[in-house]
Amino acid sequence: MTYQDKVAAWNEFVKSKKMQRGYAQFPTLTYVKFGHEPAPLLFWGFWEITALLGINYGVGWGIAMHFLSWKQMNAPLWLQVGAAVFAGLSFGAVMAWMMKRQLKKYNLSTWEKFVAEIQNKMKSA
């Protein structure tokens, strides 16, 4: 089974369970270019999800806040960085928690087990 087949099977599963469209997304843009075949973000570990989403959110929010508010207030750099780190960690942790709830809701455990189940269904069909 190729990686594209696995991705297609996952996208079909997401559609069949009427999961949010975002769960069908794969963080593949940079990974595939370097020869990796990542699992959907939903199957990543709690801290991996927290780090990925938290860093992206924290950096973007921190830059926006710097130019929209903090620069005019002359806020100290340590406060700006601290607020961005706190916001990023908070956002990332909440998103990771929500994704782990979805795994339990749909009775999923790991990407490897999901792929094995799909392969077994294909063999028996």
JSON list of C-alpha atoms in Angstrom, two decimals:
[
{"chain": "A", "resi": 1, "resn": "MET", "atom": "CA", "xyz": [0.00, 0.00, 0.00]},
{"chain": "A", "resi": 2, "resn": "THR", "atom": "CA", "xyz": [1.52, 3.31, -1.07]},
{"chain": "A", "resi": 3, "resn": "TYR", "atom": "CA", "xyz": [1.52, 6.46, 1.02]},
{"chain": "A", "resi": 4, "resn": "GLN", "atom": "CA", "xyz": [-1.03, 8.03, -1.34]},
{"chain": "A", "resi": 5, "resn": "ASP", "atom": "CA", "xyz": [-3.33, 5.03, -0.74]},
{"chain": "A", "resi": 6, "resn": "LYS", "atom": "CA", "xyz": [-3.01, 5.51, 3.01]},
{"chain": "A", "resi": 7, "resn": "VAL", "atom": "CA", "xyz": [-3.81, 9.21, 2.69]},
{"chain": "A", "resi": 8, "resn": "ALA", "atom": "CA", "xyz": [-6.82, 8.46, 0.50]},
{"chain": "A", "resi": 9, "resn": "ALA", "atom": "CA", "xyz": [-8.07, 5.82, 2.96]},
{"chain": "A", "resi": 10, "resn": "TRP", "atom": "CA", "xyz": [-7.72, 8.27, 5.85]},
{"chain": "A", "resi": 11, "resn": "ASN", "atom": "CA", "xyz": [-9.59, 10.98, 3.94]},
{"chain": "A", "resi": 12, "resn": "GLU", "atom": "CA", "xyz": [-12.40, 8.51, 3.20]},
{"chain": "A", "resi": 13, "resn": "PHE", "atom": "CA", "xyz": [-12.54, 7.53, 6.87]},
{"chain": "A", "resi": 14, "resn": "VAL", "atom": "CA", "xyz": [-12.81, 11.20, 7.87]},
{"chain": "A", "resi": 15, "resn": "LYS", "atom": "CA", "xyz": [-15.65, 11.72, 5.39]},
{"chain": "A", "resi": 16, "resn": "SER", "atom": "CA", "xyz": [-17.49, 8.55, 6.43]},
{"chain": "A", "resi": 17, "resn": "LYS", "atom": "CA", "xyz": [-17.38, 9.52, 10.13]},
{"chain": "A", "resi": 18, "resn": "LYS", "atom": "CA", "xyz": [-18.34, 13.12, 9.32]},
{"chain": "A", "resi": 19, "resn": "MET", "atom": "CA", "xyz": [-15.28, 14.38, 11.16]},
{"chain": "A", "resi": 20, "resn": "GLN", "atom": "CA", "xyz": [-14.18, 17.98, 10.77]},
{"chain": "A", "resi": 21, "resn": "ARG", "atom": "CA", "xyz": [-12.44, 18.62, 7.48]},
{"chain": "A", "resi": 22, "resn": "GLY", "atom": "CA", "xyz": [-9.28, 19.74, 9.26]},
{"chain": "A", "resi": 23, "resn": "TYR", "atom": "CA", "xyz": [-8.62, 16.21, 10.48]},
{"chain": "A", "resi": 24, "resn": "ALA", "atom": "CA", "xyz": [-8.15, 15.08, 6.89]},
{"chain": "A", "resi": 25, "resn": "GLN", "atom": "CA", "xyz": [-5.17, 17.41, 6.58]},
{"chain": "A", "resi": 26, "resn": "PHE", "atom": "CA", "xyz": [-1.64, 16.03, 6.61]},
{"chain": "A", "resi": 27, "resn": "PRO", "atom": "CA", "xyz": [1.35, 18.14, 7.63]},
{"chain": "A", "resi": 28, "resn": "THR", "atom": "CA", "xyz": [3.15, 16.95, 4.52]},
{"chain": "A", "resi": 29, "resn": "LEU", "atom": "CA", "xyz": [4.46, 19.99, 2.73]},
{"chain": "A", "resi": 30, "resn": "THR", "atom": "CA", "xyz": [7.96, 19.92, 4.19]},
{"chain": "A", "resi": 31, "resn": "TYR", "atom": "CA", "xyz": [7.94, 16.32, 5.36]},
{"chain": "A", "resi": 32, "resn": "VAL", "atom": "CA", "xyz": [7.27, 14.77, 1.96]},
{"chain": "A", "resi": 33, "resn": "LYS", "atom": "CA", "xyz": [9.93, 16.96, 0.35]},
{"chain": "A", "resi": 34, "resn": "PHE", "atom": "CA", "xyz": [12.45, 15.38, 2.71]},
{"chain": "A", "resi": 35, "resn": "GLY", "atom": "CA", "xyz": [11.22, 11.84, 2.07]},
{"chain": "A", "resi": 36, "resn": "HIS", "atom": "CA", "xyz": [9.10, 11.36, 5.21]},
{"chain": "A", "resi": 37, "resn": "GLU", "atom": "CA", "xyz": [5.61, 9.92, 5.28]},
{"chain": "A", "resi": 38, "resn": "PRO", "atom": "CA", "xyz": [3.94, 11.55, 8.29]},
{"chain": "A", "resi": 39, "resn": "ALA", "atom": "CA", "xyz": [0.79, 10.36, 9.97]},
{"chain": "A", "resi": 40, "resn": "PRO", "atom": "CA", "xyz": [-2.14, 12.74, 10.24]},
{"chain": "A", "resi": 41, "resn": "LEU", "atom": "CA", "xyz": [-1.63, 15.29, 12.99]},
{"chain": "A", "resi": 42, "resn": "LEU", "atom": "CA", "xyz": [-4.40, 13.60, 14.99]},
{"chain": "A", "resi": 43, "resn": "PHE", "atom": "CA", "xyz": [-2.10, 10.60, 15.59]},
{"chain": "A", "resi": 44, "resn": "TRP", "atom": "CA", "xyz": [0.90, 12.60, 16.76]},
{"chain": "A", "resi": 45, "resn": "GLY", "atom": "CA", "xyz": [1.88, 12.69, 20.42]},
{"chain": "A", "resi": 46, "resn": "PHE", "atom": "CA", "xyz": [0.41, 15.28, 22.79]},
{"chain": "A", "resi": 47, "resn": "TRP", "atom": "CA", "xyz": [3.64, 17.25, 23.14]},
{"chain": "A", "resi": 48, "resn": "GLU", "atom": "CA", "xyz": [4.42, 17.07, 19.42]},
{"chain": "A", "resi": 49, "resn": "ILE", "atom": "CA", "xyz": [1.04, 18.59, 18.60]},
{"chain": "A", "resi": 50, "resn": "THR", "atom": "CA", "xyz": [1.45, 21.17, 21.36]},
{"chain": "A", "resi": 51, "resn": "ALA", "atom": "CA", "xyz": [4.88, 22.16, 20.04]},
{"chain": "A", "resi": 52, "resn": "LEU", "atom": "CA", "xyz": [3.91, 22.34, 16.35]},
{"chain": "A", "resi": 53, "resn": "LEU", "atom": "CA", "xyz": [0.67, 24.25, 16.79]},
{"chain": "A", "resi": 54, "resn": "GLY", "atom": "CA", "xyz": [1.90, 26.27, 19.74]},
{"chain": "A", "resi": 55, "resn": "ILE", "atom": "CA", "xyz": [5.02, 27.52, 17.99]},
{"chain": "A", "resi": 56, "resn": "ASN", "atom": "CA", "xyz": [3.07, 28.47, 14.88]},
{"chain": "A", "resi": 57, "resn": "TYR", "atom": "CA", "xyz": [0.40, 30.26, 16.88]},
{"chain": "A", "resi": 58, "resn": "GLY", "atom": "CA", "xyz": [2.74, 31.88, 19.37]},
{"chain": "A", "resi": 59, "resn": "VAL", "atom": "CA", "xyz": [5.07, 33.30, 16.74]},
{"chain": "A", "resi": 60, "resn": "GLY", "atom": "CA", "xyz": [2.24, 34.63, 14.57]},
{"chain": "A", "resi": 61, "resn": "TRP", "atom": "CA", "xyz": [0.28, 36.06, 17.49]},
{"chain": "A", "resi": 62, "resn": "GLY", "atom": "CA", "xyz": [3.41, 37.56, 19.05]},
{"chain": "A", "resi": 63, "resn": "ILE", "atom": "CA", "xyz": [4.43, 39.33, 15.84]},
{"chain": "A", "resi": 64, "resn": "ALA", "atom": "CA", "xyz": [0.90, 40.62, 15.28]},
{"chain": "A", "resi": 65, "resn": "MET", "atom": "CA", "xyz": [0.64, 41.88, 18.85]},
{"chain": "A", "resi": 66, "resn": "HIS", "atom": "CA", "xyz": [4.04, 43.52, 18.64]},
{"chain": "A", "resi": 67, "resn": "PHE", "atom": "CA", "xyz": [3.04, 45.64, 15.67]},
{"chain": "A", "resi": 68, "resn": "LEU", "atom": "CA", "xyz": [-0.60, 46.20, 16.65]},
{"chain": "A", "resi": 69, "resn": "SER", "atom": "CA", "xyz": [-0.22, 46.98, 20.32]},
{"chain": "A", "resi": 70, "resn": "TRP", "atom": "CA", "xyz": [2.99, 46.36, 22.20]},
{"chain": "A", "resi": 71, "resn": "LYS", "atom": "CA", "xyz": [5.19, 48.62, 20.09]},
{"chain": "A", "resi": 72, "resn": "GLN", "atom": "CA", "xyz": [3.01, 51.64, 20.82]},
{"chain": "A", "resi": 73, "resn": "MET", "atom": "CA", "xyz": [2.90, 50.74, 24.52]},
{"chain": "A", "resi": 74, "resn": "ASN", "atom": "CA", "xyz": [6.70, 50.34, 24.69]},
{"chain": "A", "resi": 75, "resn": "ALA", "atom": "CA", "xyz": [6.19, 46.95, 26.34]},
{"chain": "A", "resi": 76, "resn": "PRO", "atom": "CA", "xyz": [9.44, 45.31, 27.47]},
{"chain": "A", "resi": 77, "resn": "LEU", "atom": "CA", "xyz": [10.81, 42.54, 25.26]},
{"chain": "A", "resi": 78, "resn": "TRP", "atom": "CA", "xyz": [10.71, 39.97, 28.08]},
{"chain": "A", "resi": 79, "resn": "LEU", "atom": "CA", "xyz": [6.98, 40.62, 28.49]},
{"chain": "A", "resi": 80, "resn": "GLN", "atom": "CA", "xyz": [6.33, 40.29, 24.77]},
{"chain": "A", "resi": 81, "resn": "VAL", "atom": "CA", "xyz": [8.27, 37.03, 24.49]},
{"chain": "A", "resi": 82, "resn": "GLY", "atom": "CA", "xyz": [6.72, 35.65, 27.67]},
{"chain": "A", "resi": 83, "resn": "ALA", "atom": "CA", "xyz": [3.19, 36.46, 26.53]},
{"chain": "A", "resi": 84, "resn": "ALA", "atom": "CA", "xyz": [3.81, 34.89, 23.11]},
{"chain": "A", "resi": 85, "resn": "VAL", "atom": "CA", "xyz": [5.26, 31.72, 24.68]},
{"chain": "A", "resi": 86, "resn": "PHE", "atom": "CA", "xyz": [2.34, 31.48, 27.12]},
{"chain": "A", "resi": 87, "resn": "ALA", "atom": "CA", "xyz": [-0.21, 32.03, 24.34]},
{"chain": "A", "resi": 88, "resn": "GLY", "atom": "CA", "xyz": [1.48, 29.47, 22.10]},
{"chain": "A", "resi": 89, "resn": "LEU", "atom": "CA", "xyz": [1.71, 26.81, 24.80]},
{"chain": "A", "resi": 90, "resn": "SER", "atom": "CA", "xyz": [-1.88, 27.41, 25.86]},
{"chain": "A", "resi": 91, "resn": "PHE", "atom": "CA", "xyz": [-3.21, 27.21, 22.33]},
{"chain": "A", "resi": 92, "resn": "GLY", "atom": "CA", "xyz": [-1.09, 24.16, 21.47]},
{"chain": "A", "resi": 93, "resn": "ALA", "atom": "CA", "xyz": [-2.09, 22.29, 24.63]},
{"chain": "A", "resi": 94, "resn": "VAL", "atom": "CA", "xyz": [-5.80, 22.95, 24.10]},
{"chain": "A", "resi": 95, "resn": "MET", "atom": "CA", "xyz": [-5.60, 21.83, 20.48]},
{"chain": "A", "resi": 96, "resn": "ALA", "atom": "CA", "xyz": [-3.65, 18.68, 21.43]},
{"chain": "A", "resi": 97, "resn": "TRP", "atom": "CA", "xyz": [-6.20, 17.88, 24.13]},
{"chain": "A", "resi": 98, "resn": "MET", "atom": "CA", "xyz": [-9.04, 18.29, 21.62]},
{"chain": "A", "resi": 99, "resn": "MET", "atom": "CA", "xyz": [-7.30, 16.00, 19.13]},
{"chain": "A", "resi": 100, "resn": "LYS", "atom": "CA", "xyz": [-6.72, 13.31, 21.77]},
{"chain": "A", "resi": 101, "resn": "ARG", "atom": "CA", "xyz": [-10.44, 13.48, 22.61]},
{"chain": "A", "resi": 102, "resn": "GLN", "atom": "CA", "xyz": [-11.21, 12.86, 18.94]},
{"chain": "A", "resi": 103, "resn": "LEU", "atom": "CA", "xyz": [-8.97, 9.77, 18.92]},
{"chain": "A", "resi": 104, "resn": "LYS", "atom": "CA", "xyz": [-10.97, 8.31, 21.80]},
{"chain": "A", "resi": 105, "resn": "LYS", "atom": "CA", "xyz": [-14.30, 9.34, 20.28]},
{"chain": "A", "resi": 106, "resn": "TYR", "atom": "CA", "xyz": [-13.59, 7.46, 17.06]},
{"chain": "A", "resi": 107, "resn": "ASN", "atom": "CA", "xyz": [-11.83, 4.56, 18.82]},
{"chain": "A", "resi": 108, "resn": "LEU", "atom": "CA", "xyz": [-8.49, 5.15, 17.11]},
{"chain": "A", "resi": 109, "resn": "SER", "atom": "CA", "xyz": [-5.13, 4.45, 18.69]},
{"chain": "A", "resi": 110, "resn": "THR", "atom": "CA", "xyz": [-2.19, 4.69, 16.29]},
{"chain": "A", "resi": 111, "resn": "TRP", "atom": "CA", "xyz": [-1.59, 5.40, 12.62]},
{"chain": "A", "resi": 112, "resn": "GLU", "atom": "CA", "xyz": [0.00, 1.98, 12.17]},
{"chain": "A", "resi": 113, "resn": "LYS", "atom": "CA", "xyz": [-3.09, 0.19, 13.55]},
{"chain": "A", "resi": 114, "resn": "PHE", "atom": "CA", "xyz": [-5.36, 2.28, 11.34]},
{"chain": "A", "resi": 115, "resn": "VAL", "atom": "CA", "xyz": [-3.31, 1.37, 8.25]},
{"chain": "A", "resi": 116, "resn": "ALA", "atom": "CA", "xyz": [-3.27, -2.32, 9.27]},
{"chain": "A", "resi": 117, "resn": "GLU", "atom": "CA", "xyz": [-7.08, -2.30, 9.61]},
{"chain": "A", "resi": 118, "resn": "ILE", "atom": "CA", "xyz": [-7.46, -0.72, 6.17]},
{"chain": "A", "resi": 119, "resn": "GLN", "atom": "CA", "xyz": [-5.10, -3.29, 4.64]},
{"chain": "A", "resi": 120, "resn": "ASN", "atom": "CA", "xyz": [-7.05, -6.13, 6.28]},
{"chain": "A", "resi": 121, "resn": "LYS", "atom": "CA", "xyz": [-10.31, -4.73, 4.90]},
{"chain": "A", "resi": 122, "resn": "MET", "atom": "CA", "xyz": [-8.77, -4.50, 1.43]},
{"chain": "A", "resi": 123, "resn": "LYS", "atom": "CA", "xyz": [-7.57, -8.12, 1.59]},
{"chain": "A", "resi": 124, "resn": "SER", "atom": "CA", "xyz": [-10.93, -9.46, 2.74]},
{"chain": "A", "resi": 125, "resn": "ALA", "atom": "CA", "xyz": [-12.89, -7.47, 0.14]}
]
